[in-house]
PDB file of N, CA and C in Angstrom:
ATOM      1  N   MET A 987       8.157  14.307  20.452  1.00  0.00           N
ATOM      2  CA  MET A 987       7.511  13.938  20.967  1.00  0.00           C
ATOM      3  C   MET A 987       6.106  13.759  20.235  1.00  0.00           C
ATOM      4  N   LYS A 988       5.444  12.841  21.570  1.00  0.00           N
ATOM      5  CA  LYS A 988       4.203  11.371  20.673  1.00  0.00           C
ATOM      6  C   LYS A 988       3.186  11.934  21.879  1.00  0.00           C
ATOM      7  N   THR A 989       2.834  11.638  21.121  1.00  0.00           N
ATOM      8  CA  THR A 989       0.879  11.891  22.092  1.00  0.00           C
ATOM      9  C   THR A 989      -0.393  10.753  22.382  1.00  0.00           C
ATOM     10  N   MET A 990      -0.262  10.677  22.993  1.00  0.00           N
ATOM     11  CA  MET A 990      -1.168   9.252  23.239  1.00  0.00           C
ATOM     12  C   MET A 990      -2.786  10.199  24.106  1.00  0.00           C
ATOM     13  N   THR A 991      -3.491   9.006  23.852  1.00  0.00           N
ATOM     14  CA  THR A 991      -4.957   9.833  24.807  1.00  0.00           C
ATOM     15  C   THR A 991      -4.918   9.176  26.230  1.00  0.00           C
ATOM     16  N   CYS A 992      -5.674   9.319  26.977  1.00  0.00           N
ATOM     17  CA  CYS A 992      -6.072   9.054  28.329  1.00  0.00           C
ATOM     18  C   CYS A 992      -6.738   7.337  28.037  1.00  0.00           C
ATOM     19  N   LYS A 993      -7.404   7.261  27.391  1.00  0.00           N
ATOM     20  CA  LYS A 993      -8.070   6.082  26.628  1.00  0.00           C
ATOM     21  C   LYS A 993      -6.831   5.518  26.265  1.00  0.00           C
ATOM     22  N   GLU A 994      -5.866   5.519  25.662  1.00  0.00           N
ATOM     23  CA  GLU A 994      -4.832   4.278  25.134  1.00  0.00           C
ATOM     24  C   GLU A 994      -4.131   4.293  25.868  1.00  0.00           C
ATOM     25  N   LEU A 995      -3.929   5.367  27.544  1.00  0.00           N
ATOM     26  CA  LEU A 995      -3.572   4.765  28.462  1.00  0.00           C
ATOM     27  C   LEU A 995      -3.946   3.485  29.625  1.00  0.00           C
ATOM     28  N   GLY A 996      -5.828   3.058  29.078  1.00  0.00           N
ATOM     29  CA  GLY A 996      -5.989   2.879  29.915  1.00  0.00           C
ATOM     30  C   GLY A 996      -7.000   3.904  30.668  1.00  0.00           C
ATOM     31  N   GLY A 997      -6.778   4.660  30.418  1.00  0.00           N
ATOM     32  CA  GLY A 997      -7.835   5.715  30.780  1.00  0.00           C
ATOM     33  C   GLY A 997      -9.625   5.866  30.460  1.00  0.00           C
ATOM     34  N   ALA A 998     -10.412   6.647  31.064  1.00  0.00           N
ATOM     35  CA  ALA A 998     -11.825   6.377  31.011  1.00  0.00           C
ATOM     36  C   ALA A 998     -12.229   7.663  29.204  1.00  0.00           C
ATOM     37  N   CYS A 999     -11.408   8.361  28.578  1.00  0.00           N
ATOM     38  CA  CYS A 999     -11.406   9.679  27.983  1.00  0.00           C
ATOM     39  C   CYS A 999     -10.150  10.566  27.115  1.00  0.00           C
ATOM     40  N   GLU A1000     -10.711  10.612  26.427  1.00  0.00           N
ATOM     41  CA  GLU A1000      -9.808  11.315  25.076  1.00  0.00           C
ATOM     42  C   GLU A1000      -8.611  11.803  25.626  1.00  0.00           C
ATOM     43  N   HIS A1001      -8.945  12.577  26.618  1.00  0.00           N
ATOM     44  CA  HIS A1001      -7.876  14.116  26.938  1.00  0.00           C
ATOM     45  C   HIS A1001      -6.430  13.952  26.121  1.00  0.00           C
ATOM     46  N   GLN A1002      -5.514  14.440  25.703  1.00  0.00           N
ATOM     47  CA  GLN A1002      -4.542  13.967  24.850  1.00  0.00           C
ATOM     48  C   GLN A1002      -3.294  14.677  26.304  1.00  0.00           C
ATOM     49  N   PHE A1003      -2.282  13.615  25.519  1.00  0.00           N
ATOM     50  CA  PHE A1003      -0.653  13.867  26.486  1.00  0.00           C
ATOM     51  C   PHE A1003       0.435  14.341  26.013  1.00  0.00           C
ATOM     52  N   SER A1004       1.253  14.866  25.738  1.00  0.00           N
ATOM     53  CA  SER A1004       2.098  14.753  25.006  1.00  0.00           C
ATOM     54  C   SER A1004       3.841  14.937  25.232  1.00  0.00           C
ATOM     55  N   ALA A1005       4.410  14.000  25.383  1.00  0.00           N
ATOM     56  CA  ALA A1005       5.621  14.555  26.109  1.00  0.00           C
ATOM     57  C   ALA A1005       6.992  13.870  24.940  1.00  0.00           C
ATOM     58  N   ALA A1006       8.364  13.564  25.362  1.00  0.00           N
ATOM     59  CA  ALA A1006       9.204  13.000  24.952  1.00  0.00           C
ATOM     60  C   ALA A1006       9.508  12.351  25.493  1.00  0.00           C
ATOM     61  N   SER A1007       8.935  11.707  26.195  1.00  0.00           N
ATOM     62  CA  SER A1007       9.094  10.416  26.614  1.00  0.00           C
ATOM     63  C   SER A1007       7.901   9.518  27.615  1.00  0.00           C
ATOM     64  N   PHE A1008       8.210   8.387  27.954  1.00  0.00           N
ATOM     65  CA  PHE A1008       6.915   7.426  28.543  1.00  0.00           C
ATOM     66  C   PHE A1008       6.664   7.844  29.534  1.00  0.00           C
ATOM     67  N   GLU A1009       8.117   7.669  30.030  1.00  0.00           N
ATOM     68  CA  GLU A1009       8.181   8.196  31.902  1.00  0.00           C
ATOM     69  C   GLU A1009       6.677   9.692  32.027  1.00  0.00           C
ATOM     70  N   GLU A1010       7.381  10.329  30.716  1.00  0.00           N
ATOM     71  CA  GLU A1010       6.776  11.790  30.764  1.00  0.00           C
ATOM     72  C   GLU A1010       5.376  11.535  30.689  1.00  0.00           C
ATOM     73  N   LEU A1011       5.173  11.076  29.887  1.00  0.00           N
ATOM     74  CA  LEU A1011       3.593  11.387  29.651  1.00  0.00           C
ATOM     75  C   LEU A1011       2.636   9.758  31.058  1.00  0.00           C
ATOM     76  N   VAL A1012       3.711   8.848  31.372  1.00  0.00           N
ATOM     77  CA  VAL A1012       2.700   8.471  32.457  1.00  0.00           C
ATOM     78  C   VAL A1012       2.468   9.153  34.049  1.00  0.00           C
ATOM     79  N   MET A1013       3.566  10.819  33.736  1.00  0.00           N
ATOM     80  CA  MET A1013       3.413  11.272  34.740  1.00  0.00           C
ATOM     81  C   MET A1013       2.324  12.204  34.221  1.00  0.00           C
ATOM     82  N   GLN A1014       2.095  12.884  33.280  1.00  0.00           N
ATOM     83  CA  GLN A1014       0.557  13.414  32.842  1.00  0.00           C
ATOM     84  C   GLN A1014      -0.575  12.612  33.034  1.00  0.00           C
ATOM     85  N   SER A1015      -0.977  11.454  32.786  1.00  0.00           N
ATOM     86  CA  SER A1015      -1.959  10.680  33.262  1.00  0.00           C
ATOM     87  C   SER A1015      -1.932  10.541  34.222  1.00  0.00           C
ATOM     88  N   LYS A1016      -1.176  10.508  34.825  1.00  0.00           N
ATOM     89  CA  LYS A1016      -1.387  10.419  36.950  1.00  0.00           C
ATOM     90  C   LYS A1016      -1.910  11.493  37.693  1.00  0.00           C
ATOM     91  N   MET A1017      -1.108  13.177  37.286  1.00  0.00           N
ATOM     92  CA  MET A1017      -1.533  13.406  37.528  1.00  0.00           C
ATOM     93  C   MET A1017      -3.198  14.461  36.929  1.00  0.00           C
ATOM     94  N   HIS A1018      -3.632  13.719  35.758  1.00  0.00           N
ATOM     95  CA  HIS A1018      -5.387  13.770  35.101  1.00  0.00           C
ATOM     96  C   HIS A1018      -5.861  12.573  36.115  1.00  0.00           C
ATOM     97  N   GLY A1019      -4.874  11.632  36.008  1.00  0.00           N
ATOM     98  CA  GLY A1019      -5.914  10.399  37.206  1.00  0.00           C
ATOM     99  C   GLY A1019      -6.194  11.135  38.250  1.00  0.00           C
ATOM    100  N   MET A1020      -5.888  11.705  39.086  1.00  0.00           N
ATOM    101  CA  MET A1020      -5.565  12.720  40.410  1.00  0.00           C
ATOM    102  C   MET A1020      -6.607  13.558  40.131  1.00  0.00           C
ATOM    103  N   GLN A1021      -6.864  14.199  39.378  1.00  0.00           N
ATOM    104  CA  GLN A1021      -8.113  15.404  39.121  1.00  0.00           C
ATOM    105  C   GLN A1021      -9.227  14.854  38.796  1.00  0.00           C
ATOM    106  N   MET A1022      -8.991  13.244  37.969  1.00  0.00           N
ATOM    107  CA  MET A1022      -9.871  12.700  37.551  1.00  0.00           C
ATOM    108  C   MET A1022     -11.109  11.805  39.299  1.00  0.00           C
ATOM    109  N   PHE A1023      -9.758  11.896  40.065  1.00  0.00           N
ATOM    110  CA  PHE A1023     -10.789  11.297  41.159  1.00  0.00           C
ATOM    111  C   PHE A1023     -10.879  12.133  42.171  1.00  0.00           C
ATOM    112  N   GLN A1024     -10.239  13.367  42.031  1.00  0.00           N
ATOM    113  CA  GLN A1024     -10.954  14.280  43.117  1.00  0.00           C
ATOM    114  C   GLN A1024     -12.588  14.920  42.449  1.00  0.00           C
ATOM    115  N   GLN A1025     -12.646  14.903  40.830  1.00  0.00           N
ATOM    116  CA  GLN A1025     -14.494  14.984  41.068  1.00  0.00           C
ATOM    117  C   GLN A1025     -15.082  13.833  41.255  1.00  0.00           C
ATOM    118  N   GLN A1026     -14.775  12.463  41.277  1.00  0.00           N
ATOM    119  CA  GLN A1026     -15.016  11.556  41.547  1.00  0.00           C
ATOM    120  C   GLN A1026     -15.759  11.025  39.980  1.00  0.00           C
ATOM    121  N   ASP A1027     -15.197  11.342  39.074  1.00  0.00           N
ATOM    122  CA  ASP A1027     -15.354  11.091  37.249  1.00  0.00           C
ATOM    123  C   ASP A1027     -16.085   9.929  37.622  1.00  0.00           C
ATOM    124  N   PRO A1028     -17.280   8.581  37.398  1.00  0.00           N
ATOM    125  CA  PRO A1028     -17.814   8.061  37.002  1.00  0.00           C
ATOM    126  C   PRO A1028     -16.757   6.988  36.027  1.00  0.00           C
ATOM    127  N   GLN A1029     -16.290   7.489  35.357  1.00  0.00           N
ATOM    128  CA  GLN A1029     -16.075   6.967  34.167  1.00  0.00           C
ATOM    129  C   GLN A1029     -14.575   6.302  34.334  1.00  0.00           C
ATOM    130  N   HIS A1030     -14.106   7.235  34.900  1.00  0.00           N
ATOM    131  CA  HIS A1030     -12.641   7.499  34.769  1.00  0.00           C
ATOM    132  C   HIS A1030     -12.272   6.535  36.481  1.00  0.00           C
ATOM    133  N   MET A1031     -13.682   6.597  37.179  1.00  0.00           N
ATOM    134  CA  MET A1031     -13.245   5.409  38.337  1.00  0.00           C
ATOM    135  C   MET A1031     -13.402   4.182  38.367  1.00  0.00           C
ATOM    136  N   GLN A1032     -13.983   3.903  37.569  1.00  0.00           N
ATOM    137  CA  GLN A1032     -14.635   2.328  37.175  1.00  0.00           C
ATOM    138  C   GLN A1032     -12.898   2.465  36.250  1.00  0.00           C
ATOM    139  N   ALA A1033     -11.842   3.210  35.275  1.00  0.00           N
ATOM    140  CA  ALA A1033     -10.962   2.876  35.275  1.00  0.00           C
ATOM    141  C   ALA A1033     -10.336   2.284  36.412  1.00  0.00           C
ATOM    142  N   MET A1034      -9.866   3.453  37.018  1.00  0.00           N
ATOM    143  CA  MET A1034      -8.842   3.218  37.599  1.00  0.00           C
ATOM    144  C   MET A1034      -9.025   2.279  38.848  1.00  0.00           C
ATOM    145  N   LEU A1035      -9.933   1.769  38.678  1.00  0.00           N
ATOM    146  CA  LEU A1035     -10.584   1.024  39.480  1.00  0.00           C
ATOM    147  C   LEU A1035      -9.674  -1.184  38.672  1.00  0.00           C
ATOM    148  N   LYS A1036      -9.892  -1.248  37.188  1.00  0.00           N
ATOM    149  CA  LYS A1036      -9.122  -1.730  36.756  1.00  0.00           C
ATOM    150  C   LYS A1036      -7.580  -1.984  36.865  1.00  0.00           C
ATOM    151  N   VAL A1037      -7.135  -0.637  37.230  1.00  0.00           N
ATOM    152  CA  VAL A1037      -5.894  -0.258  37.303  1.00  0.00           C
ATOM    153  C   VAL A1037      -5.242  -0.753  38.389  1.00  0.00           C
ATOM    154  N   GLN A1038      -5.724  -0.780  39.604  1.00  0.00           N
ATOM    155  CA  GLN A1038      -6.044  -1.228  40.463  1.00  0.00           C
ATOM    156  C   GLN A1038      -5.890  -3.141  41.247  1.00  0.00           C
ATOM    157  N   GLY A1039      -6.756  -3.278  40.029  1.00  0.00           N
ATOM    158  CA  GLY A1039      -6.502  -5.155  40.028  1.00  0.00           C
ATOM    159  C   GLY A1039      -4.994  -5.282  39.544  1.00  0.00           C
ATOM    160  N   LEU A1040      -4.899  -4.585  38.729  1.00  0.00           N
ATOM    161  CA  LEU A1040      -3.575  -5.097  37.588  1.00  0.00           C
ATOM    162  C   LEU A1040      -2.013  -4.647  39.249  1.00  0.00           C
ATOM    163  N   MET A1041      -2.294  -3.854  39.823  1.00  0.00           N
ATOM    164  CA  MET A1041      -1.421  -3.269  40.696  1.00  0.00           C
ATOM    165  C   MET A1041      -1.107  -4.399  41.709  1.00  0.00           C
ATOM    166  N   ALA A1042      -2.169  -5.688  41.889  1.00  0.00           N
ATOM    167  CA  ALA A1042      -2.232  -6.247  43.047  1.00  0.00           C
ATOM    168  C   ALA A1042      -1.606  -7.432  42.391  1.00  0.00           C
ATOM    169  N   ASN A1043      -1.741  -7.611  41.547  1.00  0.00           N
ATOM    170  CA  ASN A1043      -0.490  -8.918  39.885  1.00  0.00           C
ATOM    171  C   ASN A1043       0.338  -7.623  40.159  1.00  0.00           C
ATOM    172  N   PRO A1044       2.188  -8.187  40.579  1.00  0.00           N
ATOM    173  CA  PRO A1044       2.906  -7.169  39.685  1.00  0.00           C
ATOM    174  C   PRO A1044       3.129  -7.862  38.566  1.00  0.00           C
ATOM    175  N   GLU A1045       3.010  -8.921  37.825  1.00  0.00           N
ATOM    176  CA  GLU A1045       3.354  -9.222  36.535  1.00  0.00           C
ATOM    177  C   GLU A1045       2.437  -8.956  35.551  1.00  0.00           C
ATOM    178  N   ALA A1046       1.318  -8.658  36.065  1.00  0.00           N
ATOM    179  CA  ALA A1046      -0.004  -8.071  34.834  1.00  0.00           C
ATOM    180  C   ALA A1046       0.341  -7.034  34.164  1.00  0.00           C
ATOM    181  N   MET A1047       0.580  -5.890  36.103  1.00  0.00           N
ATOM    182  CA  MET A1047       1.153  -4.235  35.681  1.00  0.00           C
ATOM    183  C   MET A1047       2.709  -4.447  34.871  1.00  0.00           C
ATOM    184  N   GLN A1048       3.268  -5.251  35.441  1.00  0.00           N
ATOM    185  CA  GLN A1048       4.216  -5.291  34.309  1.00  0.00           C
ATOM    186  C   GLN A1048       4.048  -5.876  32.816  1.00  0.00           C
ATOM    187  N   ALA A1049       3.334  -6.132  32.464  1.00  0.00           N
ATOM    188  CA  ALA A1049       3.085  -6.722  31.438  1.00  0.00           C
ATOM    189  C   ALA A1049       2.250  -5.323  30.307  1.00  0.00           C
ATOM    190  N   PHE A1050       1.384  -4.649  31.554  1.00  0.00           N
ATOM    191  CA  PHE A1050       0.635  -4.375  31.355  1.00  0.00           C
ATOM    192  C   PHE A1050       1.521  -2.321  30.491  1.00  0.00           C
ATOM    193  N   MET A1051       2.805  -2.110  31.594  1.00  0.00           N
ATOM    194  CA  MET A1051       3.151  -1.119  31.365  1.00  0.00           C
ATOM    195  C   MET A1051       3.787  -1.490  29.896  1.00  0.00           C
ATOM    196  N   ALA A1052       4.268  -2.967  29.954  1.00  0.00           N
ATOM    197  CA  ALA A1052       5.488  -2.419  28.507  1.00  0.00           C
ATOM    198  C   ALA A1052       4.444  -2.561  27.385  1.00  0.00           C
ATOM    199  N   GLU A1053       3.087  -2.846  27.462  1.00  0.00           N
ATOM    200  CA  GLU A1053       2.593  -3.101  26.290  1.00  0.00           C
ATOM    201  C   GLU A1053       1.769  -1.622  25.863  1.00  0.00           C
ATOM    202  N   LYS A1054       1.678  -0.578  27.497  1.00  0.00           N
ATOM    203  CA  LYS A1054       1.835   0.875  26.789  1.00  0.00           C
ATOM    204  C   LYS A1054       3.212   1.154  26.352  1.00  0.00           C
ATOM    205  N   ARG A1055       3.506   1.117  26.800  1.00  0.00           N
ATOM    206  CA  ARG A1055       5.505   1.867  26.110  1.00  0.00           C
ATOM    207  C   ARG A1055       5.753   1.145  25.095  1.00  0.00           C
ATOM    208  N   ALA A1056       5.532  -0.199  24.607  1.00  0.00           N
ATOM    209  CA  ALA A1056       5.568  -0.157  23.690  1.00  0.00           C
ATOM    210  C   ALA A1056       4.072   0.627  21.801  1.00  0.00           C
ATOM    211  N   GLN A1057       3.923   0.769  22.701  1.00  0.00           N
ATOM    212  CA  GLN A1057       1.989   1.586  22.301  1.00  0.00           C
ATOM    213  C   GLN A1057       2.957   2.428  22.080  1.00  0.00           C
ATOM    214  N   PHE A1058       3.364   3.624  22.747  1.00  0.00           N
ATOM    215  CA  PHE A1058       4.134   4.593  22.952  1.00  0.00           C
ATOM    216  C   PHE A1058       5.232   5.262  21.180  1.00  0.00           C
ATOM    217  N   ASP A1059       5.791   3.652  22.022  1.00  0.00           N
ATOM    218  CA  ASP A1059       7.421   3.823  21.066  1.00  0.00           C
ATOM    219  C   ASP A1059       6.827   3.577  19.501  1.00  0.00           C
ATOM    220  N   ALA A1060       5.662   2.675  19.226  1.00  0.00           N
ATOM    221  CA  ALA A1060       5.771   2.982  18.060  1.00  0.00           C
ATOM    222  C   ALA A1060       4.622   4.504  17.189  1.00  0.00           C
ATOM    223  N   LYS A1061       4.132   4.882  18.352  1.00  0.00           N
ATOM    224  CA  LYS A1061       3.846   6.431  17.715  1.00  0.00           C
ATOM    225  C   LYS A1061       4.827   7.637  17.212  1.00  0.00           C
ATOM    226  N   PRO A1062       4.038   7.828  16.120  1.00  0.00           N
ATOM    227  CA  PRO A1062       5.362   8.615  14.968  1.00  0.00           C
ATOM    228  C   PRO A1062       5.268  10.087  16.167  1.00  0.00           C
ATOM    229  N   GLU A1063       6.166  10.789  15.859  1.00  0.00           N
ATOM    230  CA  GLU A1063       6.867  12.195  16.179  1.00  0.00           C
ATOM    231  C   GLU A1063       5.844  13.169  16.094  1.00  0.00           C
ATOM    232  N   ASP A1064       5.278  13.508  17.195  1.00  0.00           N
ATOM    233  CA  ASP A1064       4.820  14.672  16.982  1.00  0.00           C
ATOM    234  C   ASP A1064       4.997  15.834  15.225  1.00  0.00           C
TER     235      ASP A1064
END
């Protein structure tokens, strides 16, 4: 298991996600993002706008995800 925070994944807070794979971590992050969207949390809404901007450019989004995966891979096991 490895742990990353919402902020480390491009979000806005220190909420921690723990998972055995990067894909599982991303799913946890998406669920958290949906909760924060429903609550209209201002800090998370700003972070989501930045990610939406990346999504408009597939190459930029791919680079962003590759960077986050590399950070996950470099993390020590919990």
